[in-house]
PDB file of C-alpha atoms in Angstrom:
ATOM      1  CA  UNK Q   1       0.296   0.203   0.320  1.00 55.00           C
ATOM      2  CA  UNK Q   2       1.014   2.947  -0.839  1.00 57.00           C
ATOM      3  CA  UNK Q   3       1.603   6.287   1.587  1.00 76.00           C
ATOM      4  CA  UNK Q   4       0.875   9.710   0.455  1.00 92.00           C
ATOM      5  CA  UNK Q   5       4.073  11.343   0.231  1.00 94.00           C
ATOM      6  CA  UNK Q   6       4.238  13.596   3.476  1.00 94.00           C
ATOM      7  CA  UNK Q   7       3.325  11.179   5.447  1.00 93.00           C
ATOM      8  CA  UNK Q   8       6.681   9.311   3.076  1.00 92.00           C
ATOM      9  CA  UNK Q   9       8.957  12.408   4.601  1.00 94.00           C
ATOM     10  CA  UNK Q  10       7.345  12.976   8.086  1.00 93.00           C
ATOM     11  CA  UNK Q  11       8.125   9.524   9.190  1.00 91.00           C
ATOM     12  CA  UNK Q  12      11.772   9.489   7.764  1.00 93.00           C
ATOM     13  CA  UNK Q  13      12.266  12.627   8.679  1.00 94.00           C
ATOM     14  CA  UNK Q  14      11.076  12.232  12.015  1.00 91.00           C
ATOM     15  CA  UNK Q  15      13.287   8.459  12.412  1.00 88.00           C
ATOM     16  CA  UNK Q  16      16.450  10.812  11.560  1.00 91.00           C
ATOM     17  CA  UNK Q  17      15.540  13.566  14.194  1.00 91.00           C
ATOM     18  CA  UNK Q  18      14.610  10.963  16.638  1.00 91.00           C
ATOM     19  CA  UNK Q  19      17.355   8.825  16.202  1.00 85.00           C
ATOM     20  CA  UNK Q  20      20.212  11.269  17.545  1.00 90.00           C
ATOM     21  CA  UNK Q  21      17.931  12.507  19.969  1.00 94.00           C
ATOM     22  CA  UNK Q  22      16.949   8.998  21.304  1.00 95.00           C
ATOM     23  CA  UNK Q  23      21.322   8.652  22.440  1.00 96.00           C
ATOM     24  CA  UNK Q  24      21.108  11.811  24.019  1.00 96.00           C
ATOM     25  CA  UNK Q  25      18.408  11.648  26.028  1.00 96.00           C
ATOM     26  CA  UNK Q  26      19.582   8.031  27.280  1.00 97.00           C
ATOM     27  CA  UNK Q  27      22.900   9.749  27.912  1.00 98.00           C
ATOM     28  CA  UNK Q  28      21.071  11.803  30.464  1.00 97.00           C
ATOM     29  CA  UNK Q  29      18.662   9.903  32.365  1.00 97.00           C
ATOM     30  CA  UNK Q  30      21.980   8.280  32.891  1.00 98.00           C
ATOM     31  CA  UNK Q  31      23.479  11.167  34.666  1.00 98.00           C
ATOM     32  CA  UNK Q  32      21.013  12.295  36.451  1.00 97.00           C
ATOM     33  CA  UNK Q  33      19.564   8.863  37.397  1.00 96.00           C
ATOM     34  CA  UNK Q  34      22.847   7.009  37.425  1.00 95.00           C
ATOM     35  CA  UNK Q  35      22.377   3.432  36.870  1.00 96.00           C
ATOM     36  CA  UNK Q  36      18.262   1.897  35.041  1.00 97.00           C
ATOM     37  CA  UNK Q  37      17.406  -1.115  33.465  1.00 95.00           C
ATOM     38  CA  UNK Q  38      16.044  -0.883  29.603  1.00 95.00           C
ATOM     39  CA  UNK Q  39      12.775  -0.781  30.788  1.00 94.00           C
ATOM     40  CA  UNK Q  40      13.062   1.983  33.720  1.00 96.00           C
ATOM     41  CA  UNK Q  41      14.975   3.825  31.223  1.00 97.00           C
ATOM     42  CA  UNK Q  42      11.248   4.111  28.187  1.00 97.00           C
ATOM     43  CA  UNK Q  43       8.922   4.310  30.996  1.00 96.00           C
ATOM     44  CA  UNK Q  44      10.568   7.712  31.658  1.00 97.00           C
ATOM     45  CA  UNK Q  45      11.246   8.753  28.644  1.00 96.00           C
ATOM     46  CA  UNK Q  46       7.569   8.298  28.262  1.00 96.00           C
ATOM     47  CA  UNK Q  47       6.797  10.124  31.582  1.00 97.00           C
ATOM     48  CA  UNK Q  48       8.583  12.826  31.091  1.00 95.00           C
ATOM     49  CA  UNK Q  49       7.252  13.335  27.301  1.00 95.00           C
ATOM     50  CA  UNK Q  50       3.491  12.173  28.339  1.00 96.00           C
ATOM     51  CA  UNK Q  51       4.405   9.097  25.485  1.00 94.00           C
ATOM     52  CA  UNK Q  52       5.408  11.763  22.392  1.00 92.00           C
ATOM     53  CA  UNK Q  53       9.085  10.167  22.950  1.00 90.00           C
ATOM     54  CA  UNK Q  54       9.375   7.086  23.558  1.00 92.00           C
ATOM     55  CA  UNK Q  55      11.464   4.306  21.051  1.00 93.00           C
ATOM     56  CA  UNK Q  56       9.969   1.019  20.657  1.00 92.00           C
ATOM     57  CA  UNK Q  57      12.196  -1.609  23.036  1.00 93.00           C
ATOM     58  CA  UNK Q  58      13.722  -2.406  19.848  1.00 94.00           C
ATOM     59  CA  UNK Q  59      15.290   0.449  18.928  1.00 93.00           C
ATOM     60  CA  UNK Q  60      15.957   0.995  23.021  1.00 96.00           C
ATOM     61  CA  UNK Q  61      18.443  -1.716  22.760  1.00 95.00           C
ATOM     62  CA  UNK Q  62      19.984  -0.871  19.312  1.00 95.00           C
ATOM     63  CA  UNK Q  63      20.718   2.686  20.718  1.00 96.00           C
ATOM     64  CA  UNK Q  64      21.712   0.811  24.761  1.00 97.00           C
ATOM     65  CA  UNK Q  65      23.855  -1.457  21.933  1.00 97.00           C
ATOM     66  CA  UNK Q  66      25.915   1.456  20.512  1.00 97.00           C
ATOM     67  CA  UNK Q  67      26.457   3.800  23.235  1.00 98.00           C
ATOM     68  CA  UNK Q  68      28.090   0.637  24.300  1.00 98.00           C
ATOM     69  CA  UNK Q  69      29.844  -0.207  22.051  1.00 98.00           C
ATOM     70  CA  UNK Q  70      31.438   3.557  21.517  1.00 98.00           C
ATOM     71  CA  UNK Q  71      32.073   3.029  25.518  1.00 98.00           C
ATOM     72  CA  UNK Q  72      29.814   5.487  25.846  1.00 98.00           C
ATOM     73  CA  UNK Q  73      28.082   3.175  28.488  1.00 98.00           C
ATOM     74  CA  UNK Q  74      28.585   0.450  30.618  1.00 98.00           C
ATOM     75  CA  UNK Q  75      26.146  -2.026  31.777  1.00 97.00           C
ATOM     76  CA  UNK Q  76      26.055  -4.904  34.354  1.00 96.00           C
ATOM     77  CA  UNK Q  77      23.549  -7.442  34.878  1.00 95.00           C
ATOM     78  CA  UNK Q  78      21.681  -7.566  38.617  1.00 93.00           C
ATOM     79  CA  UNK Q  79      19.049 -10.436  40.239  1.00 90.00           C
ATOM     80  CA  UNK Q  80      15.749  -7.687  41.007  1.00 86.00           C
ATOM     81  CA  UNK Q  81      13.107  -9.187  42.291  1.00 87.00           C
ATOM     82  CA  UNK Q  82      13.803 -12.876  41.286  1.00 90.00           C
ATOM     83  CA  UNK Q  83      13.980 -11.467  37.680  1.00 90.00           C
ATOM     84  CA  UNK Q  84      18.042 -10.710  36.042  1.00 92.00           C
ATOM     85  CA  UNK Q  85      18.114  -7.103  34.549  1.00 93.00           C
ATOM     86  CA  UNK Q  86      21.172  -5.683  32.647  1.00 95.00           C
ATOM     87  CA  UNK Q  87      21.204  -2.487  34.564  1.00 97.00           C
ATOM     88  CA  UNK Q  88      23.472   0.831  32.200  1.00 98.00           C
ATOM     89  CA  UNK Q  89      25.422   3.315  33.794  1.00 98.00           C
ATOM     90  CA  UNK Q  90      27.493   5.923  32.030  1.00 98.00           C
ATOM     91  CA  UNK Q  91      31.322   6.108  31.562  1.00 98.00           C
ATOM     92  CA  UNK Q  92      33.570   8.343  32.227  1.00 98.00           C
ATOM     93  CA  UNK Q  93      33.800   9.423  28.783  1.00 98.00           C
ATOM     94  CA  UNK Q  94      30.211   8.891  28.509  1.00 98.00           C
ATOM     95  CA  UNK Q  95      29.779  11.764  30.862  1.00 98.00           C
ATOM     96  CA  UNK Q  96      32.147  13.853  28.379  1.00 98.00           C
ATOM     97  CA  UNK Q  97      30.678  13.164  25.573  1.00 98.00           C
ATOM     98  CA  UNK Q  98      27.318  14.286  27.568  1.00 98.00           C
ATOM     99  CA  UNK Q  99      28.729  17.550  27.827  1.00 96.00           C
ATOM    100  CA  UNK Q 100      30.035  18.507  24.795  1.00 96.00           C
ATOM    101  CA  UNK Q 101      26.192  17.656  22.893  1.00 96.00           C
ATOM    102  CA  UNK Q 102      24.853  19.062  26.167  1.00 96.00           C
ATOM    103  CA  UNK Q 103      26.556  22.033  24.472  1.00 95.00           C
ATOM    104  CA  UNK Q 104      25.842  22.085  21.017  1.00 95.00           C
ATOM    105  CA  UNK Q 105      22.122  20.770  21.688  1.00 94.00           C
ATOM    106  CA  UNK Q 106      22.030  24.531  23.019  1.00 95.00           C
ATOM    107  CA  UNK Q 107      23.879  26.210  19.578  1.00 96.00           C
ATOM    108  CA  UNK Q 108      21.229  24.550  18.466  1.00 93.00           C
ATOM    109  CA  UNK Q 109      17.109  25.274  19.945  1.00 93.00           C
ATOM    110  CA  UNK Q 110      18.734  28.978  19.984  1.00 94.00           C
ATOM    111  CA  UNK Q 111      19.257  28.804  15.832  1.00 95.00           C
ATOM    112  CA  UNK Q 112      15.873  26.647  15.798  1.00 93.00           C
ATOM    113  CA  UNK Q 113      14.382  29.339  17.602  1.00 94.00           C
ATOM    114  CA  UNK Q 114      15.781  32.328  15.579  1.00 93.00           C
ATOM    115  CA  UNK Q 115      14.792  30.710  12.606  1.00 95.00           C
ATOM    116  CA  UNK Q 116      10.863  30.319  13.736  1.00 94.00           C
ATOM    117  CA  UNK Q 117      11.038  33.797  15.728  1.00 88.00           C
ATOM    118  CA  UNK Q 118      10.894  32.704  18.570  1.00 72.00           C
ATOM    119  CA  UNK Q 119       8.274  30.449  18.564  1.00 66.00           C
TER     120      UNK Q 119
END
């Protein structure tokens, strides 16, 4: 079934915009919270965004895997309530990278506000 051009464009651009944003948000949550398991990360994003910015489970675990591969997060298994859970935490490198990303996001927001006339 063919989508209309608007739906197709929105889907593609939202995916591109959100992929980097999700990584930033995950790093920021881990900085704030210390350690979280994947489901807790997803639930916190859902609560903070009123359900508007919630990656699928598969996308979230891909993001976490990618952040781990870059050395920005590390993980550790722990048993909680009889269930094994993988907890993620920020590394020193992750903190450094997050700091620089935060500066870049501030600059980006300023430009967006200027382009949009202060919203």
